[in-house]
Coordinates of C-alpha atoms in Angstrom, one line a residue:
Chain A
M4 CA -41.1 -19.9 -19.6
E5 CA -39.5 -18.5 -23.0
L6 CA -41.9 -16.8 -24.6
F7 CA -40.4 -14.8 -27.7
G8 CA -36.9 -15.7 -29.1
L9 CA -34.3 -13.7 -31.5
K10 CA -31.4 -15.2 -32.9
V11 CA -28.6 -13.1 -34.5
F12 CA -25.7 -14.1 -36.2
A13 CA -22.9 -12.7 -38.6
L14 CA -22.3 -13.8 -41.9
G15 CA -18.7 -13.9 -43.0
G16 CA -16.3 -14.8 -46.1
F17 CA -17.7 -11.9 -48.0
G18 CA -14.0 -10.7 -49.2
E19 CA -13.5 -7.3 -50.6
I20 CA -16.6 -5.8 -51.9
V21 CA -15.8 -3.9 -55.5
A22 CA -18.0 -1.6 -57.8
G23 CA -20.4 -3.9 -59.6
D24 CA -20.6 -6.7 -57.0
D25 CA -24.2 -8.3 -56.7
L26 CA -24.9 -8.3 -53.1
G27 CA -28.0 -10.2 -53.4
E28 CA -25.6 -13.3 -54.9
L29 CA -23.1 -12.7 -52.6
I30 CA -25.2 -12.5 -49.5
C31 CA -26.9 -15.8 -50.8
E32 CA -23.8 -17.6 -51.4
A33 CA -22.6 -16.4 -47.7
A34 CA -25.9 -17.8 -46.3
Q35 CA -25.7 -21.0 -47.8
S36 CA -29.6 -21.7 -47.8
R37 CA -29.4 -21.1 -43.9
L38 CA -32.1 -18.2 -44.5
I39 CA -35.3 -19.2 -43.5
D40 CA -39.2 -17.2 -43.9
G41 CA -39.0 -13.8 -41.8
D42 CA -35.5 -13.3 -41.7
I43 CA -34.1 -9.9 -41.7
V44 CA -30.9 -9.3 -43.5
A45 CA -29.3 -6.2 -41.9
V46 CA -26.3 -5.4 -44.4
T47 CA -23.7 -2.6 -43.5
S48 CA -23.8 0.3 -46.0
K49 CA -20.1 -0.1 -46.1
I50 CA -20.2 -2.8 -48.6
V51 CA -23.2 -1.1 -50.6
S52 CA -21.4 1.8 -51.4
K53 CA -18.7 -0.1 -52.5
A54 CA -21.0 -2.1 -54.3
E55 CA -22.2 0.9 -55.9
G56 CA -19.0 2.6 -56.5
R57 CA -19.8 5.4 -54.3
T58 CA -16.0 6.1 -53.3
V59 CA -13.8 9.7 -53.8
L60 CA -9.9 10.0 -53.2
A61 CA -9.2 10.9 -49.5
V62 CA -7.8 13.9 -50.6
D63 CA -11.1 15.2 -51.7
R64 CA -12.5 14.1 -48.3
E65 CA -13.5 17.7 -47.0
Q66 CA -15.3 18.8 -50.5
A67 CA -17.2 15.2 -50.8
I68 CA -18.7 16.3 -47.0
T69 CA -19.6 19.7 -48.5
D70 CA -21.3 17.9 -51.6
E71 CA -23.2 15.4 -49.6
T72 CA -24.6 18.1 -47.5
V73 CA -28.0 19.7 -47.5
R74 CA -27.9 21.7 -44.4
V75 CA -25.3 22.3 -41.7
V76 CA -26.9 21.4 -38.6
A77 CA -24.2 22.2 -36.1
A78 CA -20.2 22.3 -36.4
R79 CA -17.3 22.8 -34.0
A80 CA -13.8 23.1 -34.1
H81 CA -11.4 20.8 -31.8
P82 CA -7.8 19.6 -31.5
G83 CA -8.2 16.8 -33.8
G84 CA -9.9 19.0 -36.7
F85 CA -13.2 20.1 -37.5
T86 CA -16.7 18.4 -37.1
R87 CA -19.6 18.9 -39.0
I88 CA -22.9 17.6 -38.3
V89 CA -25.2 18.0 -41.1
E90 CA -28.1 16.7 -42.8
N91 CA -27.4 15.0 -45.8
R92 CA -28.7 14.3 -49.2
Q93 CA -30.4 11.1 -47.9
G94 CA -32.2 13.2 -45.1
L95 CA -29.9 11.9 -42.5
V96 CA -28.3 13.6 -39.6
M97 CA -24.8 12.6 -39.3
A98 CA -21.3 13.7 -38.5
A99 CA -19.2 14.3 -41.8
A100 CA -22.4 13.7 -43.7
G101 CA -21.8 10.2 -43.4
V102 CA -18.6 10.2 -45.4
D103 CA -16.3 7.5 -43.7
T104 CA -12.8 6.2 -43.7
S105 CA -13.0 3.3 -41.6
N106 CA -13.2 0.2 -43.8
A107 CA -12.4 2.1 -47.2
P108 CA -9.6 1.1 -49.3
E109 CA -6.5 2.8 -49.3
G110 CA -6.6 6.2 -50.5
V111 CA -10.3 6.5 -50.7
V112 CA -13.2 7.3 -48.7
L113 CA -16.8 6.0 -48.7
L114 CA -20.0 8.0 -49.5
L115 CA -23.4 6.5 -48.3
P116 CA -25.5 5.1 -50.8
V117 CA -27.4 7.4 -52.7
D118 CA -30.8 6.1 -52.0
P119 CA -30.4 3.3 -49.3
D120 CA -34.2 2.5 -49.3
A121 CA -33.2 1.8 -53.2
S122 CA -30.4 -0.1 -52.4
A123 CA -32.0 -2.5 -49.8
R124 CA -35.3 -3.0 -51.9
A125 CA -32.9 -4.1 -54.9
I126 CA -31.3 -6.5 -52.4
C127 CA -34.4 -7.8 -50.7
A128 CA -35.8 -8.2 -54.3
A129 CA -32.7 -10.3 -55.0
L130 CA -33.0 -12.3 -52.2
R131 CA -36.8 -12.9 -52.4
E132 CA -36.4 -14.2 -55.7
R133 CA -33.6 -16.2 -55.4
T134 CA -34.5 -18.1 -52.0
G135 CA -38.4 -17.7 -52.4
L136 CA -38.5 -16.5 -49.1
R137 CA -40.3 -13.5 -47.3
L138 CA -37.4 -11.8 -45.9
G139 CA -36.4 -7.9 -44.8
V140 CA -33.4 -6.1 -45.6
L141 CA -31.8 -3.4 -43.8
V142 CA -29.0 -1.2 -44.7
T143 CA -27.1 0.0 -41.5
D144 CA -24.7 2.8 -40.6
T145 CA -23.0 4.0 -37.5
A146 CA -24.1 7.2 -36.2
G147 CA -23.4 9.4 -32.9
R148 CA -26.4 10.7 -31.0
P149 CA -27.0 13.9 -28.9
W150 CA -27.0 13.4 -25.4
R151 CA -25.5 10.1 -25.2
E152 CA -22.0 8.9 -25.8
G153 CA -20.8 6.4 -28.4
Q154 CA -22.3 5.5 -31.5
T155 CA -25.4 2.8 -32.3
D156 CA -26.1 1.4 -35.7
I157 CA -29.4 2.9 -37.2
A158 CA -31.2 1.5 -40.1
I159 CA -30.4 4.0 -43.2
G160 CA -32.2 1.7 -45.6
A161 CA -35.0 -0.6 -45.3
A162 CA -37.1 -2.9 -47.5
G163 CA -39.7 -5.6 -46.7
L164 CA -40.5 -4.7 -43.3
A165 CA -42.3 -2.3 -40.8
V166 CA -39.3 -0.1 -39.5
L167 CA -41.6 1.5 -36.8
D168 CA -44.1 -0.4 -34.9
D169 CA -46.8 1.4 -34.2
L170 CA -48.2 0.9 -30.5
R171 CA -50.5 4.1 -29.8
G172 CA -54.0 2.9 -29.3
T173 CA -52.8 -0.6 -28.1
A174 CA -53.3 -1.6 -24.4
D175 CA -50.5 -2.2 -21.9
V176 CA -50.9 -5.0 -19.3
S177 CA -53.2 -2.9 -17.0
G178 CA -55.6 -2.3 -20.0
R179 CA -54.6 1.6 -20.4
R180 CA -53.6 2.9 -23.7
L181 CA -49.9 3.5 -24.6
D182 CA -50.3 6.8 -25.9
V183 CA -47.0 7.7 -27.3
T184 CA -45.0 4.8 -27.9
V185 CA -44.0 4.1 -31.6
A186 CA -41.0 1.6 -31.2
A187 CA -38.0 2.3 -34.1
V188 CA -37.9 -1.5 -34.5
A189 CA -35.6 -1.2 -37.5
D190 CA -33.1 0.8 -35.8
E191 CA -33.1 -1.5 -32.8
I192 CA -32.6 -4.0 -35.2
A193 CA -29.6 -2.6 -36.7
G194 CA -28.0 -2.2 -33.3
A195 CA -28.6 -6.0 -32.6
A196 CA -27.2 -6.5 -36.0
D197 CA -24.1 -4.3 -34.9
L198 CA -23.5 -6.4 -31.9
V199 CA -22.4 -9.4 -33.9
K200 CA -21.1 -8.0 -37.0
G201 CA -18.4 -5.7 -35.0
K202 CA -16.7 -3.0 -36.6
T203 CA -13.4 -4.8 -37.0
S204 CA -14.1 -8.0 -37.8
G205 CA -15.1 -8.1 -41.3
N206 CA -18.2 -9.4 -41.3
P207 CA -20.8 -7.0 -42.9
V208 CA -23.8 -8.9 -42.8
A209 CA -26.1 -10.3 -40.1
V210 CA -29.0 -12.0 -40.0
V211 CA -32.0 -11.5 -37.4
R212 CA -34.3 -14.2 -36.7
G213 CA -37.6 -14.2 -35.0
L214 CA -39.4 -10.8 -36.0
G215 CA -41.4 -12.2 -39.1
R216 CA -44.2 -10.6 -37.5
L217 CA -42.7 -7.3 -39.1
V218 CA -41.8 -8.6 -42.3
A219 CA -44.1 -6.7 -44.9
E220 CA -44.3 -6.2 -48.8
L221 CA -41.1 -5.4 -50.6
D222 CA -42.4 -1.7 -51.0
A223 CA -43.2 -0.8 -47.6
A224 CA -42.2 2.7 -46.0
G225 CA -38.5 2.5 -46.2
A226 CA -36.1 4.0 -43.7
R227 CA -36.9 7.4 -44.6
A228 CA -39.9 7.0 -42.2
L229 CA -37.5 6.9 -39.4
Q230 CA -36.1 10.2 -40.3
R231 CA -38.1 13.4 -38.5
P232 CA -38.4 16.3 -40.6
S233 CA -36.4 19.2 -39.4
A234 CA -39.3 21.7 -39.5
T235 CA -41.0 19.6 -36.7
D236 CA -37.3 18.8 -34.8
M237 CA -36.9 20.5 -31.7
F238 CA -33.2 19.9 -32.5
R239 CA -33.1 21.0 -35.9
L240 CA -29.8 23.3 -35.1
G241 CA -26.9 23.1 -32.6
T242 CA -27.2 25.1 -29.6
A243 CA -24.5 27.3 -30.6
E244 CA -25.7 27.6 -34.1
A245 CA -29.5 28.4 -32.8
H246 CA -27.8 31.0 -30.2
A247 CA -25.9 32.9 -32.8
E248 CA -29.0 32.9 -34.9
G249 CA -30.9 34.7 -32.4
Y250 CA -28.2 36.7 -31.3
T251 CA -27.8 38.1 -34.5
E252 CA -31.8 38.6 -35.1
G253 CA -32.0 40.4 -31.3
Y254 CA -29.0 42.4 -32.0
I255 CA -30.9 43.9 -35.2
A256 CA -34.1 44.3 -33.6
G257 CA -32.3 45.8 -30.4
F258 CA -30.3 48.0 -32.5
A259 CA -33.4 49.8 -34.3
A260 CA -35.3 50.0 -30.5
G261 CA -32.3 51.4 -29.1
R262 CA -32.1 54.2 -31.7
A263 CA -35.5 54.9 -31.8
A264 CA -35.5 55.2 -27.8
A265 CA -32.4 57.6 -28.0
A266 CA -34.4 59.7 -30.5
L267 CA -37.7 59.8 -28.2
G268 CA -35.6 60.7 -25.2
Chain B
M179 CA -19.9 -19.9 -42.1
E180 CA -21.8 -18.5 -38.9
L181 CA -19.3 -16.6 -36.8
F182 CA -20.7 -15.0 -33.7
G183 CA -24.3 -15.6 -32.3
L184 CA -26.6 -13.9 -30.4
K185 CA -29.6 -15.2 -28.6
V186 CA -32.3 -13.1 -26.7
F187 CA -35.2 -14.4 -25.2
A188 CA -37.7 -12.9 -22.7
L189 CA -38.7 -13.9 -19.3
G190 CA -42.5 -14.0 -18.5
G191 CA -44.6 -15.2 -15.4
F192 CA -43.9 -12.0 -13.3
G193 CA -47.1 -11.0 -12.3
E194 CA -47.7 -7.6 -11.0
I195 CA -44.6 -5.9 -8.8
V196 CA -45.2 -4.4 -5.9
A197 CA -43.1 -2.1 -3.7
G198 CA -40.7 -4.2 -1.8
D199 CA -40.5 -7.1 -4.4
D200 CA -37.1 -8.8 -4.5
L201 CA -36.1 -8.5 -8.4
G202 CA -33.2 -10.7 -8.0
E203 CA -35.2 -13.5 -6.5
L204 CA -38.2 -13.1 -8.9
I205 CA -35.7 -13.2 -12.1
C206 CA -34.3 -16.2 -10.8
E207 CA -37.5 -17.9 -10.2
A208 CA -38.7 -16.8 -13.6
A209 CA -35.6 -18.0 -15.5
Q210 CA -35.6 -21.1 -13.6
S211 CA -31.8 -22.2 -13.9
R212 CA -31.8 -21.2 -17.7
L213 CA -29.2 -18.6 -17.2
I214 CA -25.6 -19.2 -18.3
D215 CA -22.1 -17.7 -17.6
G216 CA -21.6 -14.4 -19.4
D217 CA -25.6 -13.5 -19.9
I218 CA -26.9 -10.5 -19.7
V219 CA -30.4 -9.4 -18.1
A220 CA -32.3 -6.6 -19.4
V221 CA -34.7 -5.4 -17.1
T222 CA -37.5 -2.9 -18.0
S223 CA -37.1 0.3 -15.6
K224 CA -40.9 0.1 -15.0
I225 CA -40.5 -3.0 -12.4
V226 CA -37.4 -1.6 -11.0
S227 CA -39.4 1.7 -10.2
K228 CA -42.6 -0.5 -9.0
A229 CA -40.3 -2.8 -6.7
E230 CA -38.7 0.3 -5.3
G231 CA -42.5 2.1 -4.5
R232 CA -41.2 5.0 -7.1
T233 CA -45.0 5.9 -7.7
V234 CA -46.8 9.1 -7.0
L235 CA -50.6 9.7 -7.8
A236 CA -51.5 10.7 -11.4
V237 CA -52.9 13.9 -10.2
D238 CA -49.7 14.9 -9.4
R239 CA -48.1 13.9 -12.6
E240 CA -46.8 17.4 -14.0
Q241 CA -45.6 18.4 -10.1
A242 CA -43.4 15.1 -10.2
I243 CA -42.0 15.9 -13.7
T244 CA -40.8 19.5 -12.4
D245 CA -39.4 17.7 -9.3
E246 CA -37.6 15.5 -11.1
T247 CA -36.4 17.9 -13.3
V248 CA -32.6 19.6 -12.9
R249 CA -32.7 21.3 -16.2
V250 CA -35.2 22.2 -19.3
V251 CA -33.8 21.3 -22.3
A252 CA -36.9 22.1 -24.7
A253 CA -40.4 22.5 -24.5
R254 CA -43.2 23.1 -26.8
A255 CA -47.0 23.1 -26.5
H256 CA -48.9 21.0 -28.8
P257 CA -52.7 19.9 -29.5
G258 CA -52.1 17.3 -27.2
G259 CA -50.6 19.0 -24.2
F260 CA -47.3 20.4 -23.5
T261 CA -44.2 18.4 -24.0
R262 CA -41.1 19.1 -21.7
I263 CA -37.6 17.8 -22.5
V264 CA -35.4 18.0 -19.5
E265 CA -32.5 16.6 -18.0
N266 CA -33.6 14.8 -14.9
R267 CA -32.1 13.8 -11.8
Q268 CA -30.5 10.7 -13.1
G269 CA -28.9 12.9 -15.8
L270 CA -30.9 11.7 -18.6
V271 CA -32.5 14.0 -21.1
M272 CA -36.1 12.6 -21.8
A273 CA -39.4 13.8 -22.3
A274 CA -41.4 14.3 -19.0
A275 CA -38.2 13.4 -17.1
G276 CA -38.9 9.6 -17.7
V277 CA -42.4 10.0 -15.3
D278 CA -44.4 7.4 -17.1
T279 CA -48.4 6.5 -17.1
S280 CA -47.8 3.2 -19.3
N281 CA -47.7 0.0 -17.4
A282 CA -48.1 1.9 -14.3
P283 CA -51.2 0.7 -11.8
E284 CA -54.3 2.7 -12.1
G285 CA -54.2 6.3 -10.9
V286 CA -50.5 6.6 -10.3
V287 CA -47.5 7.1 -12.5
L288 CA -44.2 5.9 -12.4
L289 CA -41.0 8.0 -11.5
L290 CA -37.5 6.4 -12.7
P291 CA -35.5 4.7 -10.1
V292 CA -33.5 7.2 -8.2
D293 CA -30.2 5.6 -9.0
P294 CA -30.7 3.0 -11.7
D295 CA -26.9 2.2 -11.8
A296 CA -27.3 1.3 -8.1
S297 CA -30.6 -0.7 -8.8
A298 CA -28.8 -2.9 -11.5
R299 CA -26.0 -3.3 -9.4
A300 CA -28.3 -4.6 -6.4
I301 CA -30.0 -7.0 -9.1
C302 CA -26.9 -8.1 -10.6
A303 CA -25.4 -8.8 -7.2
A304 CA -28.1 -10.8 -6.2
L305 CA -28.1 -12.6 -9.7
R306 CA -24.4 -13.7 -9.2
E307 CA -24.7 -14.7 -5.8
R308 CA -27.8 -17.0 -6.3
T309 CA -26.6 -18.6 -9.4
G310 CA -22.7 -18.1 -9.1
L311 CA -22.6 -16.9 -12.7
R312 CA -21.0 -14.2 -14.2
L313 CA -23.9 -12.2 -15.3
G314 CA -24.3 -8.5 -16.4
V315 CA -27.3 -6.5 -15.4
L316 CA -29.2 -3.8 -17.5
V317 CA -32.2 -1.2 -16.4
T318 CA -33.8 -0.1 -19.7
D319 CA -36.3 2.3 -20.8
T320 CA -37.8 3.9 -23.5
A321 CA -36.5 7.0 -25.0
G322 CA -37.1 9.4 -27.9
R323 CA -34.1 11.1 -29.9
P324 CA -33.6 13.9 -32.2
W325 CA -34.0 13.7 -35.9
R326 CA -35.5 10.1 -35.8
E327 CA -39.1 9.0 -35.6
G328 CA -40.0 6.8 -32.9
Q329 CA -38.3 5.6 -29.8
T330 CA -36.0 2.9 -28.7
D331 CA -34.8 1.3 -25.6
I332 CA -31.6 2.6 -24.0
A333 CA -29.8 1.3 -20.9
I334 CA -30.3 4.0 -18.0
G335 CA -28.7 1.4 -15.5
A336 CA -26.2 -1.2 -15.9
A337 CA -23.7 -3.3 -13.8
G338 CA -21.4 -6.1 -14.5
L339 CA -20.5 -5.1 -18.3
A340 CA -18.7 -2.9 -20.4
V341 CA -21.7 -0.4 -21.7
L342 CA -19.1 1.2 -24.1
D343 CA -16.8 -0.9 -26.4
D344 CA -14.1 1.3 -27.3
L345 CA -12.8 0.5 -30.7
R346 CA -10.2 3.6 -30.9
G347 CA -6.8 2.3 -31.9
T348 CA -8.0 -1.0 -33.0
A349 CA -7.7 -1.7 -36.6
D350 CA -10.4 -2.3 -39.4
V351 CA -10.0 -4.9 -42.0
S352 CA -8.0 -2.8 -43.9
G353 CA -5.4 -2.6 -41.1
R354 CA -6.8 1.3 -41.0
R355 CA -7.0 2.5 -37.3
L356 CA -10.8 3.3 -36.3
D357 CA -10.6 6.9 -35.0
V358 CA -14.0 8.0 -33.8
T359 CA -16.0 4.3 -33.0
V360 CA -17.3 3.7 -29.2
A361 CA -20.1 1.3 -29.6
A362 CA -22.6 2.2 -27.2
V363 CA -23.4 -1.5 -26.7
A364 CA -25.2 -1.1 -23.8
D365 CA -27.9 1.0 -25.4
E366 CA -27.8 -1.6 -28.5
I367 CA -28.1 -4.4 -25.9
A368 CA -31.2 -2.6 -24.5
G369 CA -32.9 -2.3 -27.9
A370 CA -32.1 -5.9 -28.8
A371 CA -33.9 -6.9 -25.4
D372 CA -36.9 -4.6 -26.2
L373 CA -37.4 -6.5 -29.7
V374 CA -38.6 -9.6 -27.5
K375 CA -39.9 -8.2 -24.5
G376 CA -42.3 -5.7 -26.2
K377 CA -44.4 -2.8 -24.6
T378 CA -47.7 -4.8 -24.4
S379 CA -46.6 -8.1 -23.3
G380 CA -46.2 -7.7 -20.1
N381 CA -42.7 -9.5 -20.2
P382 CA -40.4 -6.9 -18.6
V383 CA -37.3 -9.1 -18.4
A384 CA -35.1 -10.6 -21.3
V385 CA -31.7 -12.3 -21.7
V386 CA -29.3 -11.6 -24.0
R387 CA -26.7 -14.3 -24.7
G388 CA -23.6 -14.4 -26.6
L389 CA -22.1 -11.4 -25.2
G390 CA -19.7 -12.8 -22.5
R391 CA -16.8 -10.7 -23.6
L392 CA -18.8 -7.7 -22.5
V393 CA -19.4 -9.1 -18.9
A394 CA -17.2 -7.5 -16.4
E395 CA -16.5 -6.8 -12.6
L396 CA -19.9 -6.0 -10.7
D397 CA -18.4 -2.2 -10.2
A398 CA -17.9 -1.6 -13.7
A399 CA -18.8 1.7 -14.9
G400 CA -22.4 2.0 -14.9
A401 CA -25.0 3.6 -17.5
R402 CA -23.8 7.1 -16.4
A403 CA -20.9 6.5 -18.7
L404 CA -23.6 6.5 -21.4
Q405 CA -24.5 10.1 -20.6
R406 CA -22.7 13.1 -22.5
P407 CA -21.9 16.0 -20.1
S408 CA -24.2 19.1 -20.9
A409 CA -21.2 21.2 -21.1
T410 CA -19.7 19.4 -23.9
D411 CA -23.1 18.6 -25.7
M412 CA -23.6 20.4 -28.9
F413 CA -27.2 19.7 -28.3
R414 CA -27.9 20.7 -24.8
L415 CA -30.8 23.0 -25.4
G416 CA -33.5 22.8 -28.1
T417 CA -33.2 24.9 -30.9
A418 CA -36.1 27.7 -30.2
E419 CA -34.9 27.6 -26.6
A420 CA -31.1 28.5 -27.5
H421 CA -32.6 31.0 -30.3
A422 CA -34.7 32.7 -27.8
E423 CA -31.7 33.0 -25.2
G424 CA -29.5 34.2 -28.1
Y425 CA -32.3 36.9 -29.0
T426 CA -32.4 38.3 -25.7
E427 CA -28.7 38.7 -25.1
G428 CA -28.4 40.0 -29.0
Y429 CA -31.4 42.6 -28.4
I430 CA -29.7 43.8 -24.9
A431 CA -26.4 44.4 -26.8
G432 CA -27.9 45.8 -30.1
F433 CA -30.3 48.2 -27.8
A434 CA -27.3 49.8 -26.3
A435 CA -25.5 49.8 -29.4
G436 CA -28.3 51.6 -31.0
R437 CA -28.4 54.1 -28.4
A438 CA -24.7 55.0 -28.6
A439 CA -24.8 55.3 -32.1
A440 CA -27.7 57.5 -31.9
A441 CA -25.9 59.7 -29.7
L442 CA -23.2 60.0 -31.9
G443 CA -25.1 60.8 -35.0

């Protein structure tokens, strides 16, 4: 018995995106009226950055990473260079602040869109207006994870769909309450889209069909809702960085205590 | 132009799985010859645990978590209780060591399969033998992530497919080399499968079609290859835990230095 179905397919034929391009129009052209109600359109952040002119010269890459950084989470030197994992202006914790060389024109690097939720909303509004369909839009990017090898695509921008599927309070098949499960569906959709887009194939957009239940109003909470505030994050700093911070504080307290103990004794 | 396509559908009709059930046989029955060459079958770890008899009494839950723990990564008390994020016997970093109450029979909790890669291999071998098809199998579970709200499904066991798609050295559309991208495709497939299985619907198996290029020999590296060794992990400890470790070390060093300074001065 086939119960639920999902179909994911890539849209190609975009050519090189340049600053000022209208992505809503280009996606509609690429889709050629193959979109249907309830579809979720996953757009690689690279083409959003290009359309928004978010490029800097490759020689300025390190400065660009510094400029995009709100807070350094962890940093490590390695034979190939220096990795900085930071929280960026968008609130995302990413290596190199999300500044990327791959799929960028020669001599430049791409910064992430300034406000990926706003980018998603603009594309979603344009697609909805042109097609008359209830559609959702994700802006996706590739990110590493602690504890796991390899990268997965995640949703950095979203409009017109529920990014979290809150199952708390619902019952499992035994009628027992699911207490802690909030499914990060937007990230799972971004990952599914990556499986068909590929990183080397030049297909920057994918359509995910079969999740109309998640499609919502245009101004539904965006992908920002997927960001855990650093204050409540148990991994807000790298292990070495937190250790060093603790060491310094401990040293100062220990030094004072040691001096006081010597004075007493 | 439609370039790549993925189809994901859930298999239902499993009923309650009990210790000793032959999952290969049950999945074949549920699929009713709808599997084709290159399909990847994603099996929720819950039913693997049940078939393998990996249950303990719910009253022994805390002890079970302790028993499954190899290393505590982070722990925090909160109003609802106490969360332990640990590296478990399987090498996975998970809350409560992956011990789960949801979808477990009344009065018991489920432990993860002892060796999820071996479980996947056994199911994959059975499915391949029964169908004569080249299939891949994932054992999936739900996990939280640092920095991101919500949980996604990941691959904790794998057989018969490439779990990582190594794109390093390949070229992007501009002909530039992709330097750091290794796609964790098994995790993306697990997430896609979760979108159709759902957590409350009682559909513990999904079929992912269209990724035959990833299907490989039965003994290809399993999901263990997705685990970053803690020695090279920049987030091997929670921030508070690393800070406390550093504080203690710093205090001891500072105390000695303070006493020595007092003796000199």
